[in-house]
Amino acid sequence: MPKVQIKNLHKYFEKNEVLKGIDLEVNEGEVVCVIGPSGSGKSTMLRCINLLEVPTDGEITVDGFKITDKKADLNKIRRNIGMVFQQFNLFPHLTVEQNITMAPVDAKIMTKDEAKKKARELLNRVGLAEKIDAYPQSLSGGQQQRVAIARALAMKPDIMLFDEPTSALDPEMVGEVLSVMKELAAEGMTMIVVTHEMGFAREVSDRVIFIDEGIIMEQGTPEEVFENPQNPRTIDFLNKVL
Ligand code: ADP
Ligand code: MG
């Protein structure tokens, strides 16, 4: 059974059809990178997977649960799916530790002590143990994004969605965030990553998906898509970004 299954996903904003029938299956432990021009619907597709956007039509199944069912438990679905955004969205008035412990304590899946223990463990993992009592504004962009990843992982998600997690970073900080993501991938996390980092997509992903105008135009292994693209639009896009 695929971890994520998207069938015939359509999304309209008013009369603007942004997703025009997306079909996608992601298996457990798979890392799928999504590439494509700005405005092609990459973020909208990702946001549909945890219902930050409500699909206009189609079906999305996560871990066997049809999340597009009206009766689906939104909180339970979102708990299982971590999301990291381009803008880190940390709570500015909370310390790093509080940012990480808040959601699992609020959702009553951990006691405060358990959440604090988990926060320390995660901060070690992302190389920020010494920042546990810091406030977000005292951290660099790369550090804030690593905290945002730790915060998402605190809920022990099964699936992680990344929407251009390094696009807002100064170039010298991109590497530290990508390396945390690489480790996560190596540990077997199921990941869908919208990215402009073609090097990362090439090195880490099992599959690369090229989206243009709300349609998956091409997909394949990184070798297939980067070395031997078939669709003229993929070729054109890669010529512009590589
Ligand atoms: P990408 O992430 O590939 O750059 P998006 O999914 O953000 O593309 O956007 C695809 C299209 O949908 C764009 O034309 C954008 O303007 C439009 N769009 C995205 N979100 C909204 C929204 N909340 N309301 C109206 N239009 C939107
Ligand atoms: Mg986007």
Short mmCIF file of C-alpha atoms in Angstrom, two decimals, residues 6-144:
data_model
loop_
_atom_site.label_atom_id
_atom_site.label_comp_id
_atom_site.label_asym_id
_atom_site.label_seq_id
_atom_site.Cartn_x
_atom_site.Cartn_y
_atom_site.Cartn_z
CA ILE A 6 -3.27 11.02 -5.07
CA LYS A 7 -5.91 10.29 -7.68
CA ASN A 8 -7.12 12.79 -10.24
CA LEU A 9 -6.51 15.81 -8.02
CA HIS A 10 -8.02 19.03 -9.28
CA LYS A 11 -7.82 22.38 -7.53
CA TYR A 12 -9.49 25.59 -8.58
CA PHE A 13 -9.04 29.01 -7.04
CA GLU A 14 -12.20 30.73 -8.25
CA LYS A 15 -12.15 29.99 -11.97
CA ASN A 16 -8.42 29.40 -12.10
CA GLU A 17 -7.67 25.70 -12.46
CA VAL A 18 -4.33 25.30 -10.75
CA LEU A 19 -4.13 21.50 -10.55
CA LYS A 20 -5.48 19.68 -13.58
CA GLY A 21 -5.64 16.05 -12.61
CA ILE A 22 -2.62 14.99 -10.60
CA ASP A 23 -2.00 11.27 -10.05
CA LEU A 24 0.83 10.38 -7.73
CA GLU A 25 1.81 7.51 -5.47
CA VAL A 26 4.57 7.76 -2.92
CA ASN A 27 5.78 4.62 -1.19
CA GLU A 28 7.05 4.25 2.34
CA GLY A 29 10.61 5.54 2.68
CA GLU A 30 10.56 7.11 -0.76
CA VAL A 31 11.98 10.58 -1.35
CA VAL A 32 10.18 12.40 -4.13
CA CYS A 33 11.44 15.78 -5.32
CA VAL A 34 9.01 18.06 -7.12
CA ILE A 35 10.45 20.57 -9.55
CA GLY A 36 8.84 23.00 -11.96
CA PRO A 37 8.39 26.67 -12.79
CA SER A 38 7.01 29.20 -10.37
CA GLY A 39 3.20 29.22 -10.35
CA SER A 40 2.89 25.68 -11.72
CA GLY A 41 0.99 24.37 -8.68
CA LYS A 42 3.76 22.70 -6.66
CA SER A 43 2.85 24.33 -3.34
CA THR A 44 -0.85 23.83 -3.93
CA MET A 45 -0.31 20.11 -4.50
CA LEU A 46 1.76 19.82 -1.32
CA ARG A 47 -0.80 21.81 0.67
CA CYS A 48 -3.60 19.55 -0.57
CA ILE A 49 -1.79 16.53 0.95
CA ASN A 50 -2.40 17.83 4.48
CA LEU A 51 -5.57 19.68 3.55
CA LEU A 52 -4.15 23.15 4.04
CA GLU A 53 -5.94 23.51 0.71
CA VAL A 54 -9.14 21.62 0.07
CA PRO A 55 -9.08 19.73 -3.23
CA THR A 56 -11.85 20.68 -5.64
CA ASP A 57 -11.98 17.14 -6.97
CA GLY A 58 -10.09 13.89 -6.67
CA GLU A 59 -9.00 11.62 -3.88
CA ILE A 60 -6.05 11.65 -1.51
CA THR A 61 -5.23 8.66 0.66
CA VAL A 62 -2.57 8.82 3.36
CA ASP A 63 -1.63 5.62 5.19
CA GLY A 64 -4.79 4.01 3.88
CA PHE A 65 -7.05 6.80 5.20
CA LYS A 66 -9.01 8.71 2.63
CA ILE A 67 -8.33 12.23 3.89
CA THR A 68 -10.62 13.78 1.30
CA ASP A 69 -13.54 12.09 3.04
CA LYS A 70 -15.79 14.60 4.75
CA LYS A 71 -15.61 12.56 7.92
CA ALA A 72 -11.80 12.48 8.06
CA ASP A 73 -10.22 13.64 11.33
CA LEU A 74 -8.15 16.65 10.27
CA ASN A 75 -6.10 16.86 13.45
CA LYS A 76 -5.14 13.24 13.27
CA ILE A 77 -4.15 13.56 9.60
CA ARG A 78 -2.03 16.65 10.17
CA ARG A 79 -0.31 15.09 13.19
CA ASN A 80 0.97 12.36 10.92
CA ILE A 81 2.29 14.72 8.27
CA GLY A 82 5.06 17.18 9.10
CA MET A 83 5.40 20.26 6.97
CA VAL A 84 8.30 22.68 6.57
CA PHE A 85 7.78 25.94 4.72
CA GLN A 86 10.02 28.38 2.92
CA GLN A 87 9.41 30.93 5.68
CA PHE A 88 10.26 29.09 8.86
CA ASN A 89 7.17 30.31 10.73
CA LEU A 90 8.60 29.80 14.21
CA PHE A 91 6.69 31.46 17.04
CA PRO A 92 8.81 34.55 17.78
CA HIS A 93 7.71 34.91 21.41
CA LEU A 94 8.62 31.31 22.28
CA THR A 95 12.05 29.80 22.90
CA VAL A 96 13.38 27.07 20.66
CA GLU A 97 12.38 24.46 23.24
CA GLN A 98 8.87 25.90 23.58
CA ASN A 99 8.50 26.02 19.80
CA ILE A 100 9.27 22.30 19.65
CA THR A 101 7.30 21.10 22.69
CA MET A 102 4.11 23.06 22.14
CA ALA A 103 2.33 20.94 19.54
CA PRO A 104 2.93 17.47 21.04
CA VAL A 105 1.90 18.71 24.51
CA ASP A 106 -1.19 20.52 23.17
CA ALA A 107 -2.18 17.44 21.19
CA LYS A 108 -1.72 15.41 24.39
CA ILE A 109 0.52 12.90 22.70
CA MET A 110 3.36 13.68 25.17
CA THR A 111 3.69 14.98 28.70
CA LYS A 112 5.69 18.16 29.13
CA ASP A 113 8.69 16.13 30.35
CA GLU A 114 8.51 13.71 27.45
CA ALA A 115 8.26 16.61 25.00
CA LYS A 116 11.29 18.31 26.56
CA LYS A 117 13.29 15.11 26.30
CA LYS A 118 12.24 14.75 22.68
CA ALA A 119 13.16 18.39 21.99
CA ARG A 120 16.69 17.84 23.35
CA GLU A 121 17.07 14.71 21.25
CA LEU A 122 15.86 16.47 18.09
CA LEU A 123 18.03 19.53 18.68
CA ASN A 124 21.03 17.24 18.99
CA ARG A 125 20.04 15.66 15.73
CA VAL A 126 19.88 18.99 13.87
CA GLY A 127 23.07 20.22 15.57
CA LEU A 128 21.48 22.92 17.73
CA ALA A 129 21.59 21.51 21.26
CA GLU A 130 23.11 24.72 22.60
CA LYS A 131 20.25 26.85 21.25
CA ILE A 132 17.52 25.25 23.33
CA ASP A 133 16.76 28.43 25.32
CA ALA A 134 17.33 30.88 22.47
CA TYR A 135 14.59 32.91 20.80
CA PRO A 136 14.14 32.59 17.03
CA GLN A 137 15.27 36.12 16.20
CA SER A 138 18.69 35.42 17.69
CA LEU A 139 19.21 32.54 15.24
CA SER A 140 20.40 32.60 11.63
CA GLY A 141 17.97 31.60 8.90
CA GLY A 142 19.62 28.21 8.56
CA GLN A 143 19.35 27.62 12.31
CA GLN A 144 15.71 28.68 12.33
#
